[in-house]
Amino acid sequence: MKKLPIVMDFDTGTDDAIALICALMHRDILDIRAITAVAGNVPLEATAANTLNIVDALGHTDIPVAKGAAAPLKRELKCAISHGKTGLGDVVIPPSKRSFSEKDAAEVIYDAAVECKGELICLATGPQTNLALAIQRHPDIVHLIKKVYIMGGCLVGGNMTQASEFNAYVDPDALQILFRSGLDIAMIGLDVTLQTELPVWVKEMVERIETPEARLASQVMDFCLRRNKEWGYDVANLHDVVAFCAIVNPSVLRFKRYYVDVETEGTITRGMTVADFRDVCPDKEKNADCAEDIDLGGFWKWFVDIFKDYERK
Ligand code: BDR
Ligand code: CA
């Protein structure tokens, strides 16, 4: 079977890290052309180092890793607090000795798109700055990427404000460029990813698996669960893992296609992803498959099985 060519862009943070680890266990079906990093959960130096360190610690030194944007297109970077100072809580990964790609993320994404002649898919689980830069610099990229899967936005609600999700809020201008580009998008939004409240039994099952991938992922999950207990205000969600799941196991999600645009200027709606639920813009082409629901049992089984199956290999 032909492998799916993919570039993944992360603001590696805790849930990005677990999505990345899951992706690295799928190289039998994914042709990972490159992995890129963007500022978001923490500053770029940290997201980039986390990304490269994870890739190399798990033995994938053949995959190029590129640094991307250090700040949103037009605004100051606003980082998250929930991932700790380094982005990975108290989890420490040996520093890689490898260098980043010479080209920046936007160029690396474009090169991969050209090489893959229309077959490339992208996963982006941070602010969409790198993809937006690639579109601005190389408008023809929109004909060269098959689909972009994002963790970002939401059909209803938000976590940064009552109307916007973190990645969308941090760089709404970039997300607007993406939604207006003509690219085909799968939006795995916050209203669906919030449903995946990490059950302790999932962490415990992964913990029992004796591979470096399971060890690292369970350390990160353990941090998320401990942090949330201390803070007593939130459950742990593996948002970005759901976006990865949409690529390799879409049947656990239910999607509906909408025309979606992004608010950049609103005083209380910056970063709001606005879907045309009632076809009030019939002249606008539907641009996104939006996740509306998830089969939680199926999702957690899929997640645990990735680690089990990889151990057997
Ligand atoms: C998103 O924000 C980040 O903190 C997570 O990594 C995820 O991509 C959820 O709103
Ligand atoms: Ca993220």
mmCIF file of C-alpha atoms and ligand atoms in Angstrom:
data_model
loop_
_atom_site.group_PDB
_atom_site.id
_atom_site.type_symbol
_atom_site.label_atom_id
_atom_site.label_comp_id
_atom_site.label_asym_id
_atom_site.label_seq_id
_atom_site.Cartn_x
_atom_site.Cartn_y
_atom_site.Cartn_z
ATOM 1 C CA MET A 1 0.000 0.000 0.000
ATOM 2 C CA LYS A 2 1.220 3.481 -0.843
ATOM 3 C CA LYS A 3 2.095 5.476 2.260
ATOM 4 C CA LEU A 4 0.331 8.771 2.897
ATOM 5 C CA PRO A 5 2.780 11.679 2.460
ATOM 6 C CA ILE A 6 2.439 14.078 5.376
ATOM 7 C CA VAL A 7 4.016 17.146 6.971
ATOM 8 C CA MET A 8 3.130 17.881 10.585
ATOM 9 C CA ASP A 9 3.361 21.259 12.272
ATOM 10 C CA PHE A 10 3.317 21.369 16.082
ATOM 11 C CA ASP A 11 3.657 23.916 18.895
ATOM 12 C CA THR A 12 4.951 21.117 21.061
ATOM 13 C CA GLY A 13 3.274 21.299 24.181
ATOM 14 C CA THR A 14 1.991 18.245 26.052
ATOM 15 C CA ASP A 15 -0.837 17.107 23.796
ATOM 16 C CA ASP A 16 1.172 17.935 20.659
ATOM 17 C CA ALA A 17 3.940 15.725 22.051
ATOM 18 C CA ILE A 18 1.581 12.784 22.405
ATOM 19 C CA ALA A 19 0.168 13.356 18.912
ATOM 20 C CA LEU A 20 3.744 13.397 17.595
ATOM 21 C CA ILE A 21 4.621 10.176 19.426
ATOM 22 C CA CYS A 22 1.497 8.521 17.966
ATOM 23 C CA ALA A 23 2.412 9.709 14.481
ATOM 24 C CA LEU A 24 5.944 8.333 14.801
ATOM 25 C CA MET A 25 4.436 4.913 15.496
ATOM 26 C CA HIS A 26 2.597 5.054 12.160
ATOM 27 C CA ARG A 27 5.530 5.163 9.777
ATOM 28 C CA ASP A 28 4.348 1.915 8.217
ATOM 29 C CA ILE A 29 1.473 3.871 6.668
ATOM 30 C CA LEU A 30 2.714 7.468 6.823
ATOM 31 C CA ASP A 31 5.502 8.907 4.727
ATOM 32 C CA ILE A 32 6.559 11.667 7.128
ATOM 33 C CA ARG A 33 8.296 14.153 4.831
ATOM 34 C CA ALA A 34 9.096 16.683 7.552
ATOM 35 C CA ILE A 35 8.030 17.950 10.931
ATOM 36 C CA THR A 36 7.868 21.662 11.646
ATOM 37 C CA ALA A 37 7.512 23.759 14.774
ATOM 38 C CA VAL A 38 5.704 26.995 15.501
ATOM 39 C CA ALA A 39 5.438 29.271 18.520
ATOM 40 C CA GLY A 40 2.276 28.790 20.520
ATOM 41 C CA ASN A 41 1.970 26.891 23.756
ATOM 42 C CA VAL A 42 5.487 28.129 24.576
ATOM 43 C CA PRO A 43 8.003 30.213 22.584
ATOM 44 C CA LEU A 44 9.482 28.790 19.392
ATOM 45 C CA GLU A 45 12.855 27.868 20.902
ATOM 46 C CA ALA A 46 11.049 25.531 23.285
ATOM 47 C CA THR A 47 8.481 24.087 20.844
ATOM 48 C CA ALA A 48 11.227 23.454 18.293
ATOM 49 C CA ALA A 49 13.569 21.853 20.836
ATOM 50 C CA ASN A 50 10.771 19.663 22.205
ATOM 51 C CA THR A 51 9.871 18.526 18.697
ATOM 52 C CA LEU A 52 13.417 17.676 17.638
ATOM 53 C CA ASN A 53 14.232 16.049 20.985
ATOM 54 C CA ILE A 54 11.197 13.764 20.833
ATOM 55 C CA VAL A 55 11.797 12.783 17.207
ATOM 56 C CA ASP A 56 15.439 11.936 17.917
ATOM 57 C CA ALA A 57 14.929 10.337 21.325
ATOM 58 C CA LEU A 58 12.565 7.885 19.619
ATOM 59 C CA GLY A 59 15.108 7.142 16.909
ATOM 60 C CA HIS A 60 13.707 8.962 13.884
ATOM 61 C CA THR A 61 16.801 10.976 13.049
ATOM 62 C CA ASP A 62 16.079 10.638 9.332
ATOM 63 C CA ILE A 63 13.035 12.930 9.522
ATOM 64 C CA PRO A 64 13.883 16.611 8.884
ATOM 65 C CA VAL A 65 12.682 18.976 11.602
ATOM 66 C CA ALA A 66 12.341 22.679 10.786
ATOM 67 C CA LYS A 67 11.765 25.782 12.847
ATOM 68 C CA GLY A 68 9.008 28.123 11.800
ATOM 69 C CA ALA A 69 7.472 31.356 12.970
ATOM 70 C CA ALA A 70 8.460 32.751 16.351
ATOM 71 C CA ALA A 71 5.413 35.004 16.506
ATOM 72 C CA PRO A 72 1.947 35.302 14.980
ATOM 73 C CA LEU A 73 1.651 37.178 11.670
ATOM 74 C CA LYS A 74 0.561 40.527 13.093
ATOM 75 C CA ARG A 75 0.377 40.231 16.864
ATOM 76 C CA GLU A 76 2.414 39.499 19.912
ATOM 77 C CA LEU A 77 2.726 35.887 20.919
ATOM 78 C CA LYS A 78 0.455 34.819 23.738
ATOM 79 C CA CYS A 79 1.594 31.538 25.250
ATOM 80 C CA ALA A 80 -0.400 29.026 27.267
ATOM 81 C CA ILE A 81 0.322 28.401 30.932
ATOM 82 C CA SER A 82 -0.932 24.862 31.226
ATOM 83 C CA HIS A 83 2.032 23.161 29.543
ATOM 84 C CA GLY A 84 4.622 24.461 32.007
ATOM 85 C CA LYS A 85 7.642 26.577 31.219
ATOM 86 C CA THR A 86 9.257 24.194 28.739
ATOM 87 C CA GLY A 87 5.984 23.020 27.206
ATOM 88 C CA LEU A 88 6.388 19.492 28.526
ATOM 89 C CA GLY A 89 5.692 20.086 32.201
ATOM 90 C CA ASP A 90 8.295 18.268 34.290
ATOM 91 C CA VAL A 91 9.147 15.731 31.595
ATOM 92 C CA VAL A 92 12.777 15.938 30.546
ATOM 93 C CA ILE A 93 13.994 14.595 27.191
ATOM 94 C CA PRO A 94 17.696 14.272 26.321
ATOM 95 C CA PRO A 95 18.682 17.129 24.007
ATOM 96 C CA SER A 96 19.220 16.170 20.388
ATOM 97 C CA LYS A 97 22.630 16.796 18.817
ATOM 98 C CA ARG A 98 21.072 17.227 15.377
ATOM 99 C CA SER A 99 20.537 20.564 13.658
ATOM 100 C CA PHE A 100 17.260 21.904 12.358
ATOM 101 C CA SER A 101 16.641 22.039 8.607
ATOM 102 C CA GLU A 102 18.321 24.981 6.927
ATOM 103 C CA LYS A 103 15.050 26.169 5.428
ATOM 104 C CA ASP A 104 12.253 27.483 7.607
ATOM 105 C CA ALA A 105 8.959 25.704 8.118
ATOM 106 C CA ALA A 106 7.022 27.524 5.392
ATOM 107 C CA GLU A 107 9.664 26.623 2.785
ATOM 108 C CA VAL A 108 9.889 23.046 4.015
ATOM 109 C CA ILE A 109 6.108 22.671 3.753
ATOM 110 C CA TYR A 110 6.122 24.165 0.249
ATOM 111 C CA ASP A 111 8.988 21.948 -0.933
ATOM 112 C CA ALA A 112 7.189 18.861 0.353
ATOM 113 C CA ALA A 113 3.990 19.961 -1.387
ATOM 114 C CA VAL A 114 5.837 20.378 -4.692
ATOM 115 C CA GLU A 115 7.603 17.021 -4.327
ATOM 116 C CA CYS A 116 4.347 15.207 -3.542
ATOM 117 C CA LYS A 117 2.540 16.629 -6.587
ATOM 118 C CA GLY A 118 -0.854 17.213 -4.974
ATOM 119 C CA GLU A 119 -0.819 14.205 -2.658
ATOM 120 C CA LEU A 120 0.545 15.861 0.497
ATOM 121 C CA ILE A 121 -1.578 16.165 3.595
ATOM 122 C CA CYS A 122 -0.756 18.463 6.496
ATOM 123 C CA LEU A 123 -1.529 18.232 10.167
ATOM 124 C CA ALA A 124 -1.254 21.463 12.135
ATOM 125 C CA THR A 125 -1.920 21.510 15.855
ATOM 126 C CA GLY A 126 -0.722 24.960 16.850
ATOM 127 C CA PRO A 127 -1.412 28.500 15.640
ATOM 128 C CA GLN A 128 -1.562 28.361 11.829
ATOM 129 C CA THR A 129 1.271 30.830 11.236
ATOM 130 C CA ASN A 130 3.574 28.497 9.302
ATOM 131 C CA LEU A 131 0.903 27.366 6.852
ATOM 132 C CA ALA A 132 -0.272 30.948 6.361
ATOM 133 C CA LEU A 133 3.300 32.034 5.579
ATOM 134 C CA ALA A 134 3.624 29.189 3.082
ATOM 135 C CA ILE A 135 0.386 30.348 1.386
ATOM 136 C CA GLN A 136 1.501 33.993 1.346
ATOM 137 C CA ARG A 137 4.927 33.202 -0.114
ATOM 138 C CA HIS A 138 3.784 30.482 -2.522
ATOM 139 C CA PRO A 139 0.110 30.937 -3.492
ATOM 140 C CA ASP A 140 0.306 27.905 -5.800
ATOM 141 C CA ILE A 141 0.618 25.711 -2.717
ATOM 142 C CA VAL A 142 -3.171 25.621 -2.502
ATOM 143 C CA HIS A 143 -3.212 23.382 -5.577
ATOM 144 C CA LEU A 144 -0.503 21.143 -4.188
ATOM 145 C CA ILE A 145 -1.881 20.102 -0.793
ATOM 146 C CA LYS A 146 -4.636 17.502 -0.696
ATOM 147 C CA LYS A 147 -6.017 18.331 2.739
ATOM 148 C CA VAL A 148 -5.080 20.212 5.899
ATOM 149 C CA TYR A 149 -6.147 18.771 9.253
ATOM 150 C CA ILE A 150 -6.135 21.269 12.054
ATOM 151 C CA MET A 151 -6.713 21.213 15.761
ATOM 152 C CA GLY A 152 -8.098 24.680 16.088
ATOM 153 C CA GLY A 153 -11.245 26.679 16.296
ATOM 154 C CA CYS A 154 -14.559 25.299 17.418
ATOM 155 C CA LEU A 155 -18.118 25.289 16.190
ATOM 156 C CA VAL A 156 -19.356 26.574 19.533
ATOM 157 C CA GLY A 157 -17.560 28.103 22.516
ATOM 158 C CA GLY A 158 -13.891 28.510 23.343
ATOM 159 C CA ASN A 159 -11.144 28.191 25.930
ATOM 160 C CA MET A 160 -9.296 31.512 25.511
ATOM 161 C CA THR A 161 -12.487 33.517 25.396
ATOM 162 C CA GLN A 162 -16.110 32.470 25.312
ATOM 163 C CA ALA A 163 -15.866 32.553 21.521
ATOM 164 C CA SER A 164 -12.401 31.320 20.627
ATOM 165 C CA GLU A 165 -10.083 28.400 20.952
ATOM 166 C CA PHE A 166 -6.386 28.912 21.872
ATOM 167 C CA ASN A 167 -4.708 28.235 18.483
ATOM 168 C CA ALA A 168 -7.301 30.357 16.672
ATOM 169 C CA TYR A 169 -7.043 33.149 19.227
ATOM 170 C CA VAL A 170 -3.237 33.300 19.117
ATOM 171 C CA ASP A 171 -3.035 33.839 15.356
ATOM 172 C CA PRO A 172 -6.500 34.573 13.929
ATOM 173 C CA ASP A 173 -5.009 36.302 10.881
ATOM 174 C CA ALA A 174 -3.166 33.139 9.927
ATOM 175 C CA LEU A 175 -6.224 30.985 10.437
ATOM 176 C CA GLN A 176 -8.288 33.348 8.300
ATOM 177 C CA ILE A 177 -5.723 33.081 5.498
ATOM 178 C CA LEU A 178 -5.958 29.312 5.730
ATOM 179 C CA PHE A 179 -9.762 29.209 5.643
ATOM 180 C CA ARG A 180 -9.910 31.690 2.759
ATOM 181 C CA SER A 181 -7.150 30.008 0.752
ATOM 182 C CA GLY A 182 -9.204 27.458 -1.134
ATOM 183 C CA LEU A 183 -7.435 24.584 0.628
ATOM 184 C CA ASP A 184 -9.576 21.698 1.765
ATOM 185 C CA ILE A 185 -9.651 21.713 5.563
ATOM 186 C CA ALA A 186 -10.670 19.272 8.260
ATOM 187 C CA MET A 187 -11.348 21.242 11.422
ATOM 188 C CA ILE A 188 -11.090 19.237 14.600
ATOM 189 C CA GLY A 189 -12.344 21.864 16.961
ATOM 190 C CA LEU A 190 -12.327 22.361 20.686
ATOM 191 C CA ASP A 191 -15.968 21.449 21.211
ATOM 192 C CA VAL A 192 -15.127 17.911 20.095
ATOM 193 C CA THR A 193 -11.627 17.591 21.562
ATOM 194 C CA LEU A 194 -12.966 18.693 24.957
ATOM 195 C CA GLN A 195 -15.026 15.537 25.048
ATOM 196 C CA THR A 196 -11.878 13.441 25.348
ATOM 197 C CA GLU A 197 -11.273 13.785 29.076
ATOM 198 C CA LEU A 198 -8.222 11.599 29.648
ATOM 199 C CA PRO A 199 -9.316 8.644 31.800
ATOM 200 C CA VAL A 200 -6.761 7.467 34.411
ATOM 201 C CA TRP A 201 -7.129 3.877 33.174
ATOM 202 C CA VAL A 202 -5.828 4.940 29.765
ATOM 203 C CA LYS A 203 -2.667 6.363 31.285
ATOM 204 C CA GLU A 204 -2.265 3.253 33.448
ATOM 205 C CA MET A 205 -2.636 0.899 30.490
ATOM 206 C CA VAL A 206 -0.073 2.817 28.445
ATOM 207 C CA GLU A 207 2.234 2.926 31.491
ATOM 208 C CA ARG A 208 2.368 -0.865 31.573
ATOM 209 C CA ILE A 209 3.690 -1.046 28.014
ATOM 210 C CA GLU A 210 7.446 -1.301 27.884
ATOM 211 C CA THR A 211 8.495 0.798 24.931
ATOM 212 C CA PRO A 212 10.207 4.199 24.880
ATOM 213 C CA GLU A 213 7.107 5.611 23.131
ATOM 214 C CA ALA A 214 4.744 4.404 25.862
ATOM 215 C CA ARG A 215 7.124 5.541 28.612
ATOM 216 C CA LEU A 216 7.367 9.046 27.221
ATOM 217 C CA ALA A 217 3.655 9.384 26.478
ATOM 218 C CA SER A 218 2.672 8.144 29.931
ATOM 219 C CA GLN A 219 5.097 10.573 31.597
ATOM 220 C CA VAL A 220 3.439 13.418 29.720
ATOM 221 C CA MET A 221 -0.062 12.153 30.543
ATOM 222 C CA ASP A 222 0.955 11.756 34.183
ATOM 223 C CA PHE A 223 2.064 15.387 34.268
ATOM 224 C CA CYS A 224 -1.256 16.513 32.739
ATOM 225 C CA LEU A 225 -3.293 14.550 35.260
ATOM 226 C CA ARG A 226 -1.197 15.745 38.247
ATOM 227 C CA ARG A 227 -1.327 19.360 37.086
ATOM 228 C CA ASN A 228 -5.062 19.247 36.714
ATOM 229 C CA LYS A 229 -5.517 17.716 40.144
ATOM 230 C CA GLU A 230 -3.381 20.490 41.667
ATOM 231 C CA TRP A 231 -5.211 23.184 39.781
ATOM 232 C CA GLY A 232 -8.557 21.532 40.427
ATOM 233 C CA TYR A 233 -10.144 23.340 37.537
ATOM 234 C CA ASP A 234 -9.861 21.343 34.397
ATOM 235 C CA VAL A 235 -9.704 17.826 33.045
ATOM 236 C CA ALA A 236 -6.840 16.732 30.818
ATOM 237 C CA ASN A 237 -7.621 16.738 27.130
ATOM 238 C CA LEU A 238 -5.452 15.312 24.387
ATOM 239 C CA HIS A 239 -6.798 17.825 21.847
ATOM 240 C CA ASP A 240 -4.070 17.370 19.255
ATOM 241 C CA VAL A 241 -4.245 13.582 19.361
ATOM 242 C CA VAL A 242 -7.850 13.830 18.159
ATOM 243 C CA ALA A 243 -6.690 15.791 15.110
ATOM 244 C CA PHE A 244 -4.116 13.092 14.352
ATOM 245 C CA CYS A 245 -6.807 10.435 14.813
ATOM 246 C CA ALA A 246 -8.858 12.162 12.103
ATOM 247 C CA ILE A 247 -6.142 11.220 9.601
ATOM 248 C CA VAL A 248 -5.551 7.575 10.433
ATOM 249 C CA ASN A 249 -8.831 6.574 12.089
ATOM 250 C CA PRO A 250 -11.518 9.016 10.905
ATOM 251 C CA SER A 251 -14.388 6.610 11.566
ATOM 252 C CA VAL A 252 -14.489 7.531 15.281
ATOM 253 C CA LEU A 253 -15.379 11.105 14.338
ATOM 254 C CA ARG A 254 -18.521 12.452 12.733
ATOM 255 C CA PHE A 255 -17.934 15.349 10.358
ATOM 256 C CA LYS A 256 -20.192 17.843 8.641
ATOM 257 C CA ARG A 257 -19.066 20.142 5.872
ATOM 258 C CA TYR A 258 -19.539 23.888 6.328
ATOM 259 C CA TYR A 259 -18.357 27.179 4.985
ATOM 260 C CA VAL A 260 -16.173 28.527 7.811
ATOM 261 C CA ASP A 261 -14.554 31.945 8.183
ATOM 262 C CA VAL A 262 -12.544 33.491 11.009
ATOM 263 C CA GLU A 263 -13.134 36.701 12.940
ATOM 264 C CA THR A 264 -9.947 38.707 13.368
ATOM 265 C CA GLU A 265 -11.222 42.060 14.556
ATOM 266 C CA GLY A 266 -14.031 41.393 17.015
ATOM 267 C CA THR A 267 -13.748 42.978 20.431
ATOM 268 C CA ILE A 268 -15.021 39.838 22.136
ATOM 269 C CA THR A 269 -14.790 37.412 19.222
ATOM 270 C CA ARG A 270 -11.139 37.549 18.099
ATOM 271 C CA GLY A 271 -10.298 34.129 16.681
ATOM 272 C CA MET A 272 -13.881 32.922 16.510
ATOM 273 C CA THR A 273 -14.419 30.334 13.790
ATOM 274 C CA VAL A 274 -17.804 31.124 12.295
ATOM 275 C CA ALA A 275 -19.566 28.274 10.497
ATOM 276 C CA ASP A 276 -22.492 28.813 8.160
ATOM 277 C CA PHE A 277 -24.896 26.418 9.881
ATOM 278 C CA ARG A 278 -27.994 27.601 8.030
ATOM 279 C CA ASP A 279 -26.634 28.203 4.525
ATOM 280 C CA VAL A 280 -27.028 31.947 4.771
ATOM 281 C CA CYS A 281 -24.025 32.303 2.437
ATOM 282 C CA PRO A 282 -25.105 29.992 -0.419
ATOM 283 C CA ASP A 283 -22.613 31.609 -2.792
ATOM 284 C CA LYS A 284 -19.684 30.582 -0.554
ATOM 285 C CA GLU A 285 -18.213 27.180 -1.181
ATOM 286 C CA LYS A 286 -18.110 24.899 1.848
ATOM 287 C CA ASN A 287 -14.419 24.795 2.784
ATOM 288 C CA ALA A 288 -14.170 22.573 5.849
ATOM 289 C CA ASP A 289 -15.180 19.192 7.166
ATOM 290 C CA CYS A 290 -15.878 20.052 10.775
ATOM 291 C CA ALA A 291 -15.793 17.408 13.483
ATOM 292 C CA GLU A 292 -19.110 17.447 15.307
ATOM 293 C CA ASP A 293 -18.925 14.377 17.494
ATOM 294 C CA ILE A 294 -16.623 11.580 18.612
ATOM 295 C CA ASP A 295 -17.081 7.975 19.654
ATOM 296 C CA LEU A 296 -15.136 8.124 22.918
ATOM 297 C CA GLY A 297 -14.946 4.367 23.449
ATOM 298 C CA GLY A 298 -13.572 3.922 19.948
ATOM 299 C CA PHE A 299 -11.149 6.799 20.381
ATOM 300 C CA TRP A 300 -9.549 5.525 23.601
ATOM 301 C CA LYS A 301 -9.370 1.960 22.298
ATOM 302 C CA TRP A 302 -7.617 3.212 19.167
ATOM 303 C CA PHE A 303 -5.211 5.248 21.303
ATOM 304 C CA VAL A 304 -4.218 2.416 23.663
ATOM 305 C CA ASP A 305 -3.976 -0.050 20.776
ATOM 306 C CA ILE A 306 -1.392 2.115 18.999
ATOM 307 C CA PHE A 307 1.016 1.515 21.878
ATOM 308 C CA LYS A 308 0.103 -2.169 22.267
ATOM 309 C CA ASP A 309 0.475 -2.895 18.558
ATOM 310 C CA TYR A 310 3.779 -1.077 18.363
ATOM 311 C CA GLU A 311 5.122 -3.107 21.291
ATOM 312 C CA ARG A 312 4.209 -6.304 19.444
ATOM 313 C CA LYS A 313 6.065 -5.158 16.317
HETATM 314 C C1 BDR B 1 -5.007 23.708 21.753
HETATM 315 O O1 BDR B 1 -4.279 24.649 22.511
HETATM 316 C C2 BDR B 1 -3.068 24.121 22.943
HETATM 317 O O2 BDR B 1 -2.794 24.476 24.252
HETATM 318 C C3 BDR B 1 -3.151 22.631 22.735
HETATM 319 O O3 BDR B 1 -1.872 22.111 22.422
HETATM 320 C C4 BDR B 1 -4.134 22.474 21.619
HETATM 321 O O4 BDR B 1 -3.491 22.508 20.358
HETATM 322 C C5 BDR B 1 -6.331 23.484 22.453
HETATM 323 O O5 BDR B 1 -7.057 24.677 22.500
HETATM 324 CA CA CA B 2 -1.088 22.344 20.141
#
